[in-house]
mmCIF file of C-alpha atoms in Angstrom:
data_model
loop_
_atom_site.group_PDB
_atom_site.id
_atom_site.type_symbol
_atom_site.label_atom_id
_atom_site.label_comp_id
_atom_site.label_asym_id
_atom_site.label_seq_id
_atom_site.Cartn_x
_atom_site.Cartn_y
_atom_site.Cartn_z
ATOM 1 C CA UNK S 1 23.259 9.359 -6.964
ATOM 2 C CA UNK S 2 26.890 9.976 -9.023
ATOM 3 C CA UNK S 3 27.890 12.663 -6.598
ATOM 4 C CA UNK S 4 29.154 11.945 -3.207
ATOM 5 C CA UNK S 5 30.221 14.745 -1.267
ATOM 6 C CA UNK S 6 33.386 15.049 0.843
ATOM 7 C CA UNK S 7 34.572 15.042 4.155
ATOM 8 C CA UNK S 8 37.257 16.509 6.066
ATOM 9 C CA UNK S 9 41.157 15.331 5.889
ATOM 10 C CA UNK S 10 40.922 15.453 9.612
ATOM 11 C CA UNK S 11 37.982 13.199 10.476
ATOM 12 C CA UNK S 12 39.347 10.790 7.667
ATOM 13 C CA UNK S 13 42.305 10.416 9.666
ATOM 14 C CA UNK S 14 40.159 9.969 12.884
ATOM 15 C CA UNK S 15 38.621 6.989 11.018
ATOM 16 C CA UNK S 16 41.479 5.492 9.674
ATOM 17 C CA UNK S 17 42.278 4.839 13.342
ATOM 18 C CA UNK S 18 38.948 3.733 14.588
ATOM 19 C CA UNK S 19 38.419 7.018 16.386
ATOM 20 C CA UNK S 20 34.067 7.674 16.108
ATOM 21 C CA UNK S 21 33.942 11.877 15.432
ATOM 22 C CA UNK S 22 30.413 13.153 15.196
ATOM 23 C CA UNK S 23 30.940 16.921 14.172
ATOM 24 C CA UNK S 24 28.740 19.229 13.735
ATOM 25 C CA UNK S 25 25.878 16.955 15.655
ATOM 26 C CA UNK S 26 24.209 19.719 17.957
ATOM 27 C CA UNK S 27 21.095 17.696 18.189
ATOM 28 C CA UNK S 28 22.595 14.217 18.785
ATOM 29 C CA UNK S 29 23.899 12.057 21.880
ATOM 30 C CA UNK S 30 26.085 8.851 21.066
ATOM 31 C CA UNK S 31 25.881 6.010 22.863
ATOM 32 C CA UNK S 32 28.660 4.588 24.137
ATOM 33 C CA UNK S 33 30.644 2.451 21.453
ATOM 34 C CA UNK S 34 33.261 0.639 20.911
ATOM 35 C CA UNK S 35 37.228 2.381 20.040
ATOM 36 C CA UNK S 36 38.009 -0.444 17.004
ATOM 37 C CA UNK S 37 36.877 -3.341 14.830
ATOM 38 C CA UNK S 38 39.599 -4.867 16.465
ATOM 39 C CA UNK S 39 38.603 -4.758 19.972
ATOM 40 C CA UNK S 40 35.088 -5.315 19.393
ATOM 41 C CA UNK S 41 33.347 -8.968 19.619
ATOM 42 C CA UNK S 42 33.432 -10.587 15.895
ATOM 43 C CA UNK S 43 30.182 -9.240 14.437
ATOM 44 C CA UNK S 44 30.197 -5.710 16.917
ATOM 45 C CA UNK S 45 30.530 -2.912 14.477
ATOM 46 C CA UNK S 46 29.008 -1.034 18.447
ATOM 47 C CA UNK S 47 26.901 -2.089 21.209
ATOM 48 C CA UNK S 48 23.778 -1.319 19.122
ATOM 49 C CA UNK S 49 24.550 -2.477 15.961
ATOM 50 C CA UNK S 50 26.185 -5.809 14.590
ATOM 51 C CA UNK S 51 27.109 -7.028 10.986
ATOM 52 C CA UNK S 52 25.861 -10.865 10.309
ATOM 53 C CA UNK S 53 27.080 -10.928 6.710
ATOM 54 C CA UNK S 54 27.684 -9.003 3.201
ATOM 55 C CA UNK S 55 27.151 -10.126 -0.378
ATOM 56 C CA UNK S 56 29.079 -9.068 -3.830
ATOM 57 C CA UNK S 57 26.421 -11.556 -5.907
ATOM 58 C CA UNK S 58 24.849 -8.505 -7.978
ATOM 59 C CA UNK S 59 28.343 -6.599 -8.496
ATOM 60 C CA UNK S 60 29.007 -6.251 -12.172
ATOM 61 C CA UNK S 61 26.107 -8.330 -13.056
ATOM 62 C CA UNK S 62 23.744 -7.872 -15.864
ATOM 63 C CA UNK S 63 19.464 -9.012 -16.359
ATOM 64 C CA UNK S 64 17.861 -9.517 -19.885
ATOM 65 C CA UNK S 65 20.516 -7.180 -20.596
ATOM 66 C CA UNK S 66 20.486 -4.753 -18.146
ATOM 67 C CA UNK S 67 23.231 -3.822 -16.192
ATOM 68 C CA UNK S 68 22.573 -4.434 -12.814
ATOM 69 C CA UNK S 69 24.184 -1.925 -10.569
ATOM 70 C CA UNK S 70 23.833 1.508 -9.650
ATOM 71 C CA UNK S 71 21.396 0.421 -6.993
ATOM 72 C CA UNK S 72 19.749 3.265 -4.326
ATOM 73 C CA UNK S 73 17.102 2.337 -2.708
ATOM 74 C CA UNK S 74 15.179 -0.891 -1.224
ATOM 75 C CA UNK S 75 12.096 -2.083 0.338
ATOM 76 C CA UNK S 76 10.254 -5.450 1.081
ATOM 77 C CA UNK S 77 8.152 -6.858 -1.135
ATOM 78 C CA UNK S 78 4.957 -8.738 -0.914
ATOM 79 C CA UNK S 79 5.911 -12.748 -0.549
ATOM 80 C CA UNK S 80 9.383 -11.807 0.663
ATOM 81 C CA UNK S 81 11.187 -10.635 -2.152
ATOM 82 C CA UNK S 82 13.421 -7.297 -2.362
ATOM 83 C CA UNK S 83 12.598 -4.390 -4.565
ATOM 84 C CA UNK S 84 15.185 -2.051 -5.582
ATOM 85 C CA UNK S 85 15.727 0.955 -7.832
ATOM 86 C CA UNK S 86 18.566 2.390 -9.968
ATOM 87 C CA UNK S 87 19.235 5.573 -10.712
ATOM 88 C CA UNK S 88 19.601 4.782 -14.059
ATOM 89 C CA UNK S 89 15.870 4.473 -13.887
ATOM 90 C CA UNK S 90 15.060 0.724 -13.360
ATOM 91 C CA UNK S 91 13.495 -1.490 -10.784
ATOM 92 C CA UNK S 92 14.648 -4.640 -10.233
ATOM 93 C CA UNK S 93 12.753 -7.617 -7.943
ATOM 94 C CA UNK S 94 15.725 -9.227 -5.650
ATOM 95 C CA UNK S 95 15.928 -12.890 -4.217
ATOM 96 C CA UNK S 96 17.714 -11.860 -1.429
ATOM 97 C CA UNK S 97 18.716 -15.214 1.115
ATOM 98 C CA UNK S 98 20.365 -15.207 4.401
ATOM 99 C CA UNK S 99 21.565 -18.608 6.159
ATOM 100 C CA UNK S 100 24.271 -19.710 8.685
ATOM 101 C CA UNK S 101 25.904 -16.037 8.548
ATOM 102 C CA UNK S 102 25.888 -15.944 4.999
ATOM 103 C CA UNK S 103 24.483 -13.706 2.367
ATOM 104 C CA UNK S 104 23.105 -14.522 -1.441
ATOM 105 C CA UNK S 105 21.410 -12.469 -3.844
ATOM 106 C CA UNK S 106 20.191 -12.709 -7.427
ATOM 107 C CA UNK S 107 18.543 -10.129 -9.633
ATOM 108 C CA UNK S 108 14.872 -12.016 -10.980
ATOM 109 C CA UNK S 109 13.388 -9.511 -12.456
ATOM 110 C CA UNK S 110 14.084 -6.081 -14.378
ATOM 111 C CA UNK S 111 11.548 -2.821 -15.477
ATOM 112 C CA UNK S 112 12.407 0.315 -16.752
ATOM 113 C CA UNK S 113 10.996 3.416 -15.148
ATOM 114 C CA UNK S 114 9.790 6.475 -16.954
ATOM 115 C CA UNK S 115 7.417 9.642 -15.063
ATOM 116 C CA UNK S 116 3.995 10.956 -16.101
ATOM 117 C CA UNK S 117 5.671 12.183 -18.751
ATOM 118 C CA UNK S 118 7.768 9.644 -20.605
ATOM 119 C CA UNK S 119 10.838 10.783 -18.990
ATOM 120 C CA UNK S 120 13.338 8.419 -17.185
ATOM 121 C CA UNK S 121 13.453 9.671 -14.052
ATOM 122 C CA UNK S 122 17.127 9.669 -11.318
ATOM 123 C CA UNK S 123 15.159 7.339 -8.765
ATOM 124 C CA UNK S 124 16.272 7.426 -5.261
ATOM 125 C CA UNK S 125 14.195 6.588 -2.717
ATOM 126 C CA UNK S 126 11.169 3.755 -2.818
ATOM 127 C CA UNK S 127 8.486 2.651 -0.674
ATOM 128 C CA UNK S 128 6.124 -0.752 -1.403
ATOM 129 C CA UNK S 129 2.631 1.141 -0.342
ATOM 130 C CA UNK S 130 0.262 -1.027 1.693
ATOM 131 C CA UNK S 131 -1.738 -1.595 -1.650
ATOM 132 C CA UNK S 132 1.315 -2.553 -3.471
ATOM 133 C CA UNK S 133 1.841 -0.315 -5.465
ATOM 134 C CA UNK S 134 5.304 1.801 -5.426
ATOM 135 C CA UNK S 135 6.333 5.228 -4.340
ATOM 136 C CA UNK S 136 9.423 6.035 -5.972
ATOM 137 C CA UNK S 137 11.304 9.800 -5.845
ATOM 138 C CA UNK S 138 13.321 11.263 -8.716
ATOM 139 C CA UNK S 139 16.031 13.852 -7.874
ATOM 140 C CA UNK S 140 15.507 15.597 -10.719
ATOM 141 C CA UNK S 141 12.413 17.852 -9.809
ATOM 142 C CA UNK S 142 12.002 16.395 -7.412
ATOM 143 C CA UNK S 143 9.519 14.014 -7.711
ATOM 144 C CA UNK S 144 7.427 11.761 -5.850
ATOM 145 C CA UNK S 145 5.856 9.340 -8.177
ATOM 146 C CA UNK S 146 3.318 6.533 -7.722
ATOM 147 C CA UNK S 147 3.738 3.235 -9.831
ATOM 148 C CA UNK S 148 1.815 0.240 -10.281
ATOM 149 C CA UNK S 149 3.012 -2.934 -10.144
ATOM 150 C CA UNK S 150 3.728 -3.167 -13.369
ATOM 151 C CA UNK S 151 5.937 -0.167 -13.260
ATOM 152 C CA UNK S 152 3.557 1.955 -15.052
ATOM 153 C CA UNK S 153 3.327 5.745 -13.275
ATOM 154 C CA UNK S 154 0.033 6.632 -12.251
ATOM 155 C CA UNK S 155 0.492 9.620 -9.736
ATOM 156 C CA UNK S 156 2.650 12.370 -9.168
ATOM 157 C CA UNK S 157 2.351 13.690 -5.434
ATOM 158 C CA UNK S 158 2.634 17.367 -4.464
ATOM 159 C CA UNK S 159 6.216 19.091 -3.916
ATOM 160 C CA UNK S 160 6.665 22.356 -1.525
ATOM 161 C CA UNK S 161 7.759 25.108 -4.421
ATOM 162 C CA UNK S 162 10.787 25.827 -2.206
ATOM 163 C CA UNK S 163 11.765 22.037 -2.826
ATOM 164 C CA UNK S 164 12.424 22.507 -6.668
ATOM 165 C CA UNK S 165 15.970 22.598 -8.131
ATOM 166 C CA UNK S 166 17.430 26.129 -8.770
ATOM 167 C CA UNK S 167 15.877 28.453 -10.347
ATOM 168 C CA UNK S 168 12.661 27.216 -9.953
ATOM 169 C CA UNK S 169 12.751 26.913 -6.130
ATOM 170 C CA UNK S 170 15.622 26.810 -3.468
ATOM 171 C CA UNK S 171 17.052 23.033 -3.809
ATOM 172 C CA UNK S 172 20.518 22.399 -5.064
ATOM 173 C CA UNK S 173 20.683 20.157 -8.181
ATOM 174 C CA UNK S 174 21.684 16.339 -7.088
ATOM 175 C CA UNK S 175 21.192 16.739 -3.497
ATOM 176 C CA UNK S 176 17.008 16.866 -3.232
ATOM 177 C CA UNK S 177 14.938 13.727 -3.039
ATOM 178 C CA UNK S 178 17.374 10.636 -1.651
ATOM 179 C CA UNK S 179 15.302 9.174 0.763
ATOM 180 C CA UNK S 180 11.848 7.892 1.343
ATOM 181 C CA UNK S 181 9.885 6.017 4.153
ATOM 182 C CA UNK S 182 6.135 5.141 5.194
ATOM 183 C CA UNK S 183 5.407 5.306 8.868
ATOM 184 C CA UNK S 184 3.656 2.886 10.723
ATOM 185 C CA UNK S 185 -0.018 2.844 10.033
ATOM 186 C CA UNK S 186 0.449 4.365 6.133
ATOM 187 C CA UNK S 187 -0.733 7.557 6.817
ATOM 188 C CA UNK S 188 2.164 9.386 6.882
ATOM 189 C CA UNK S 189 4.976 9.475 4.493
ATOM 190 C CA UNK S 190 8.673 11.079 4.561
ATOM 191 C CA UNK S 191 10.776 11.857 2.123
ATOM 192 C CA UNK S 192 14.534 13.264 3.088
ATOM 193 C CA UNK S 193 16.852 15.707 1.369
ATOM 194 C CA UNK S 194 20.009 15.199 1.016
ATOM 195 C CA UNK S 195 21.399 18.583 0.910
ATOM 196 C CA UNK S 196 20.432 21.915 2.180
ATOM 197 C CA UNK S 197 18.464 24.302 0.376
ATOM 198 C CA UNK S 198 20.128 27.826 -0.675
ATOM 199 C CA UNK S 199 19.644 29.925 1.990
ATOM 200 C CA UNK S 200 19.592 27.318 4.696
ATOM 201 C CA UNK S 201 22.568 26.120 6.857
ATOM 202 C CA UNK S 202 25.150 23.738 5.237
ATOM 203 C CA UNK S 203 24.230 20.527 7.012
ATOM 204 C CA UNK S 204 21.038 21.217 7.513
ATOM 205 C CA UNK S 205 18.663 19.684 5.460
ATOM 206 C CA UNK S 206 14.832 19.143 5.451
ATOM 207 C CA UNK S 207 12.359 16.251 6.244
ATOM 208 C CA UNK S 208 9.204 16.437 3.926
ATOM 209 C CA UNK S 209 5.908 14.687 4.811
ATOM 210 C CA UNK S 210 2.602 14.054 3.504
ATOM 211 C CA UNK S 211 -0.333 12.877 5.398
ATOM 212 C CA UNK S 212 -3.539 10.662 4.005
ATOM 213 C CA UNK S 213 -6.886 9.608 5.768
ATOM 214 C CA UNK S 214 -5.801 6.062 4.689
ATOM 215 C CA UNK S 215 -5.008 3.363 2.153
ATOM 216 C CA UNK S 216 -6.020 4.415 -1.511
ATOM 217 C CA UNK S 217 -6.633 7.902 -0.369
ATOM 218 C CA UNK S 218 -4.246 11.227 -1.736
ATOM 219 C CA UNK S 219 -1.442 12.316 0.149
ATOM 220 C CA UNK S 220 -1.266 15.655 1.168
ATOM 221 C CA UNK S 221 1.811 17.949 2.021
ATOM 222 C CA UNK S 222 2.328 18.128 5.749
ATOM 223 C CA UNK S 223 4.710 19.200 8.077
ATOM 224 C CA UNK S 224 8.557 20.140 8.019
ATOM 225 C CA UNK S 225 11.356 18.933 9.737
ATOM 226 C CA UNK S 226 15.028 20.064 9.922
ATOM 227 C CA UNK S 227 17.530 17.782 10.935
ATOM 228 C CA UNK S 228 21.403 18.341 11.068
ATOM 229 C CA UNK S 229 23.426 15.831 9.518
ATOM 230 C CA UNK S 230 27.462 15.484 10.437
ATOM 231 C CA UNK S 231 30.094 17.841 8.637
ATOM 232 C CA UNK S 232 30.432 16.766 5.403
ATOM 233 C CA UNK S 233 27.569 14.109 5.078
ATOM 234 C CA UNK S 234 24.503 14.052 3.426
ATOM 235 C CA UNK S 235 21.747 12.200 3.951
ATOM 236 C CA UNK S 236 21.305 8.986 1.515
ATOM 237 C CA UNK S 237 18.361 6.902 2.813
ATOM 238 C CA UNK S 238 16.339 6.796 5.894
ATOM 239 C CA UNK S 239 13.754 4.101 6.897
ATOM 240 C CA UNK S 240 10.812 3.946 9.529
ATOM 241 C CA UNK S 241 11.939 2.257 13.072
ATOM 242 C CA UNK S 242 8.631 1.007 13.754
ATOM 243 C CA UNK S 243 7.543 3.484 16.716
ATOM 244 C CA UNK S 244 7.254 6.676 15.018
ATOM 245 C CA UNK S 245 11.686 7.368 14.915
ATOM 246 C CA UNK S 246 13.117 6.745 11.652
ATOM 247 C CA UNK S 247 16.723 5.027 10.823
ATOM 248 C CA UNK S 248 19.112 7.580 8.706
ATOM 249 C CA UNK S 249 21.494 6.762 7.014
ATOM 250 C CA UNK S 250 24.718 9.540 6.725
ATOM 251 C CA UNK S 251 27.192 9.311 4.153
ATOM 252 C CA UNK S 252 30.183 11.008 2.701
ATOM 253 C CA UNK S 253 33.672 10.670 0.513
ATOM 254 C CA UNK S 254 37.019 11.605 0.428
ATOM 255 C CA UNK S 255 39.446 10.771 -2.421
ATOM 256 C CA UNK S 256 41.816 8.619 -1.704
ATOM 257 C CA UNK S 257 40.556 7.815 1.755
ATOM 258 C CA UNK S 258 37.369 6.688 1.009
ATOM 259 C CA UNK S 259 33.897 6.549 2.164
ATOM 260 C CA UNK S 260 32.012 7.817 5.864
ATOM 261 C CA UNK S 261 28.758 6.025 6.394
ATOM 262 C CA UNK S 262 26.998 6.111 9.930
ATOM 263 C CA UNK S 263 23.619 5.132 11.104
ATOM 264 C CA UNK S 264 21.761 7.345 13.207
ATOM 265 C CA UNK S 265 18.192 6.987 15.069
ATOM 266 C CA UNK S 266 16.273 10.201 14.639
ATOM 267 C CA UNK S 267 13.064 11.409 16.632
ATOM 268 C CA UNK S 268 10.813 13.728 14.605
ATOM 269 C CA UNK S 269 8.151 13.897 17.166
ATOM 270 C CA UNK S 270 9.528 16.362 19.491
ATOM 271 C CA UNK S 271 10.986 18.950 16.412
ATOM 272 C CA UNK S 272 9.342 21.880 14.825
ATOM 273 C CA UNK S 273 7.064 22.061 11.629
ATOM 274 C CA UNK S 274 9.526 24.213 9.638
ATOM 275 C CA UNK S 275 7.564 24.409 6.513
ATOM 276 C CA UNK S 276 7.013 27.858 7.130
ATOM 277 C CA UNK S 277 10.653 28.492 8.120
ATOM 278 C CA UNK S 278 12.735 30.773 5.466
ATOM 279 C CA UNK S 279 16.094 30.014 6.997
ATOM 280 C CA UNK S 280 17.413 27.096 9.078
ATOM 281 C CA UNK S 281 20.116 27.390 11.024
ATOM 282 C CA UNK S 282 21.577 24.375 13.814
ATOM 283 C CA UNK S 283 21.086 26.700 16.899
ATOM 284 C CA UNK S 284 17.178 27.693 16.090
ATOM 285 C CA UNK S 285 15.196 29.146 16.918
ATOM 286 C CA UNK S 286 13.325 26.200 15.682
ATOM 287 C CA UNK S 287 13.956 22.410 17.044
ATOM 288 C CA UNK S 288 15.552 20.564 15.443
ATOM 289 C CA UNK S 289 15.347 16.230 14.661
ATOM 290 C CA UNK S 290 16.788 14.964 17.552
ATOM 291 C CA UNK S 291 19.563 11.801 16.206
ATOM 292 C CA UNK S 292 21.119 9.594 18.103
ATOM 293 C CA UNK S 293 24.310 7.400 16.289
ATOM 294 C CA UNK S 294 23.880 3.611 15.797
ATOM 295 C CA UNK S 295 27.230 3.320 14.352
ATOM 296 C CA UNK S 296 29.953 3.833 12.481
ATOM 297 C CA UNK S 297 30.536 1.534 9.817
ATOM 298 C CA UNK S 298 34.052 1.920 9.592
ATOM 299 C CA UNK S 299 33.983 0.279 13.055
ATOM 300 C CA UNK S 300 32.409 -2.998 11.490
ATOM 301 C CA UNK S 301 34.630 -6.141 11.271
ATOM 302 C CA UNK S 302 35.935 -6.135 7.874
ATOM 303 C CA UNK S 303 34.425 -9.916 7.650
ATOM 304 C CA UNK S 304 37.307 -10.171 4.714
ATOM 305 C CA UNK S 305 35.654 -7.693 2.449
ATOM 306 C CA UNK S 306 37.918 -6.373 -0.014
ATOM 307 C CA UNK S 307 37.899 -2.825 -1.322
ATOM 308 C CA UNK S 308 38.231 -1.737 -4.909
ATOM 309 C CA UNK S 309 39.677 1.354 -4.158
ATOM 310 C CA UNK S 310 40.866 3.071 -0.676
ATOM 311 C CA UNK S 311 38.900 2.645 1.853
ATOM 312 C CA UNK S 312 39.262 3.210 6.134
ATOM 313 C CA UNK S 313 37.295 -0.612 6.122
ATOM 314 C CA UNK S 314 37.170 -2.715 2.836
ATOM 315 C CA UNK S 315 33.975 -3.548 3.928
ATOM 316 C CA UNK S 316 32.780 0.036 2.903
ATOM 317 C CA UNK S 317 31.860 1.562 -0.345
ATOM 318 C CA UNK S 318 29.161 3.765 -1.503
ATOM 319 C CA UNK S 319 26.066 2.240 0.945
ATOM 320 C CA UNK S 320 23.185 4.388 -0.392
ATOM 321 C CA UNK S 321 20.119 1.858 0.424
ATOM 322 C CA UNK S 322 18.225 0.982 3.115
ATOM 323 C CA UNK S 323 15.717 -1.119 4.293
ATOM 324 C CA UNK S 324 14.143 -2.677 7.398
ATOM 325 C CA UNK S 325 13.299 -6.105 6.856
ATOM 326 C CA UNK S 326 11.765 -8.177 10.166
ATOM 327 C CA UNK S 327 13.274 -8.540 13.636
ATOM 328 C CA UNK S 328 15.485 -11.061 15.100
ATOM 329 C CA UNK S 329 14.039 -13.555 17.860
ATOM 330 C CA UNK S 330 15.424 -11.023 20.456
ATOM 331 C CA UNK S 331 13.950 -8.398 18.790
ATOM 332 C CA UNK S 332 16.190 -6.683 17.517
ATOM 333 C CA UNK S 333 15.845 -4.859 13.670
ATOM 334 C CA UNK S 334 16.810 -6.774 10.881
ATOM 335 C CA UNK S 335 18.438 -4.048 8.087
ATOM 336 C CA UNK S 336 19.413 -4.754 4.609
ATOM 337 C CA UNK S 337 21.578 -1.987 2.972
ATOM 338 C CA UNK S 338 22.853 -1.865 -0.571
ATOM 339 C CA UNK S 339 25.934 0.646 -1.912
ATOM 340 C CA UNK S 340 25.904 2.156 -5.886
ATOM 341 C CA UNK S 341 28.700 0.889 -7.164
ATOM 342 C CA UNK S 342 28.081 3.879 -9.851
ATOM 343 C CA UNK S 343 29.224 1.370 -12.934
ATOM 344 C CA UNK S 344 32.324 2.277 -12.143
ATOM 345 C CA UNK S 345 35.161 -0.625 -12.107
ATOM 346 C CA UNK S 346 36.413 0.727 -8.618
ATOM 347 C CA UNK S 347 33.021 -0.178 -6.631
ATOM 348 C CA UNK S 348 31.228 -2.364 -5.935
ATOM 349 C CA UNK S 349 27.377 -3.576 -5.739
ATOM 350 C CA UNK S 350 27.588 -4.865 -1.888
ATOM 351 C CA UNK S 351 24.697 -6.067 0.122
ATOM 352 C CA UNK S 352 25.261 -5.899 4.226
ATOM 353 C CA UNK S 353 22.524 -7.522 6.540
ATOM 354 C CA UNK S 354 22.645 -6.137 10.317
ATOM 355 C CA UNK S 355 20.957 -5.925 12.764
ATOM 356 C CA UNK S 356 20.224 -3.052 15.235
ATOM 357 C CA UNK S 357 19.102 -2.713 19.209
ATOM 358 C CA UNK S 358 17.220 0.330 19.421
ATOM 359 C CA UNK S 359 17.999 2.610 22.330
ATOM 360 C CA UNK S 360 14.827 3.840 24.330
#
């Protein structure tokens, strides 16, 4: 999305001097992790996660004529390859190759998007479906949309009334439909807002899912889940873990200090259907998404980034993709991310590759 929101003066500071704050977390525990880049082993950004490499090769770059940039979601492909939307309403098949601690990437092929209706829609969160086939959200309704592989829409899944933008149910406009994940198995999928709804707690924002008997068969709306992100972040992408926890990713910016991105690992299983909940608040009655931080990304070696504009690591910029993408021989997750560099001369179209210990 365009919009990033804002953070604090006072936790910018805190990062500017490799000092981890996680306000307004009531439902998380962090790990113990490291004070500073600078103290930590070469590729430690904490003692869960670690940075092998980053990758400018898309930034500024342009397909059969299409610019290829403002980039917000991911997922794996069939045979290997990356898929990734825009949110100027393309997809886009990536050759993404890692080797000896280094990153490439190259942009193969380009579609545009358009909904049931012929409209281009702000796409923001994707999942490849076990058949496939691609769900893809739009911010604009918001939307959950089915495509084929040819980038055709074929399906428009349900949406909780209360999910709609202003006035036609409670959501704010640009902060709905960012993320999007399919649980293990493929019956269950989650979409996460990225702002709170009108009425709700600022900060707290809702997990929607949908639930199918299987493969091929229609998703149907399904529980509620609230889940408190940190003061002044929003939630830009999540992804499935593999055992039923999901990886979220938090972001925010400040102007002229730059941008706040942490990982978190979040446990649905133990929260409260909300769906029927008027009013969430971050001390209940309902439970909330239990979250655990990863990292701070600020705390990653820099690896000689460099930052268009200011940033509290050059390595940052606006990381709004996510994507889990194998495991390491010690088995360990392998995560791709990707930042919208919002065609804007000032960002930049950055790949990272981690990879992340899970915490029992």
């Amino acid at each position: 999305m365009r919009l990033s929101t804002s953070i604090t003066a006072v936790m910018a500071m805190s990062m500017a001097i490799g000092t981890v704050l996680v306000q307004g977390a009531a439902h998380a525990d962090s790990p113990a992790l490291l004070a500073s880049a600078s103290s930590a082993p070469s590729s430690d950004c904490s003692d869960l996660v670690r940075i092998r490499a980053f990758s400018d090769d898309l930034d500024k770059k342009t397909l059969d004529g299409v610019y290829v940039g403002n980039l917000s979601a991911l997922a794996v492909d069939r045979g290997g390859r990356i898929t990734a939307v825009s949110d100027e309403s393309y997809i886009f098949s990536l050759d993404v190759r890692e080797k000896a601690r280094s990153l490439s990437a190259e942009a193969v092929a380009v579609a545009p998007l358009t909904d049931l209706n012929g409209r281009a829609p702000d796409s923001e969160g994707l999942v490849v479906d076990l058949d496939g086939t691609r769900l893809i959200t739009s911010e604009t309704e918001p939307s959950v949309t089915r495509y084929d592989r040819d980038g055709t829409a074929v399906e428009a899944l349900p949406v909780p009334a209360a999910l709609a933008v202003a006035p036609a149910g409670r959501a704010v406009r640009n902060q709905t439909f960012e993320g999007l994940t399919l649980m293990p198995g493929g019956r269950t999928l989650v979409a996460s807002m990225e702002g709170a709804l009108s009425g709700d707690e600022t900060g707290v924002v809702r997990l929607q899912t949908w639930r199918r008997a299987g493969v091929g068969k229609p998703f149907e709306t399904d529980a509620q889940y609230g889940y408190q992100a940190d003061q002044g972040l929003g939630i830009s992408e999540i992804s499935s873990a593999g055992d039923g926890r999901l990886l979220v990713l938090e972001r925010g910016f400040t102007p002229g200090v730059g941008n706040t991105v942490r990982l978190y690992l979040a446990d649905p299983r133990r929260a409260d259907d909300v769906s029927g909940t008027e009013n969430l608040t971050s001390d209940g009655p309902a439970r909330l998404v239990h979250k655990t931080l990863l990292a701070d990304l600020a705390d990653c070696p820099s690896l000689g980034a460099k930052a268009l504009q200011p940033q509290p690591n050059p390595l940052l910029d606006n990381i709004e993709g996510l994507a889990v993408t194998g495991r390491t021989a010690a088995g360990r997750l392998k995560v791709l991310l990707v930042s919208d560099d919002n065609e804007r001369a000032t960002q930049i179209t950055r790949l990272y590759s981690l990879d992340v210990r899970l915490p029992r």
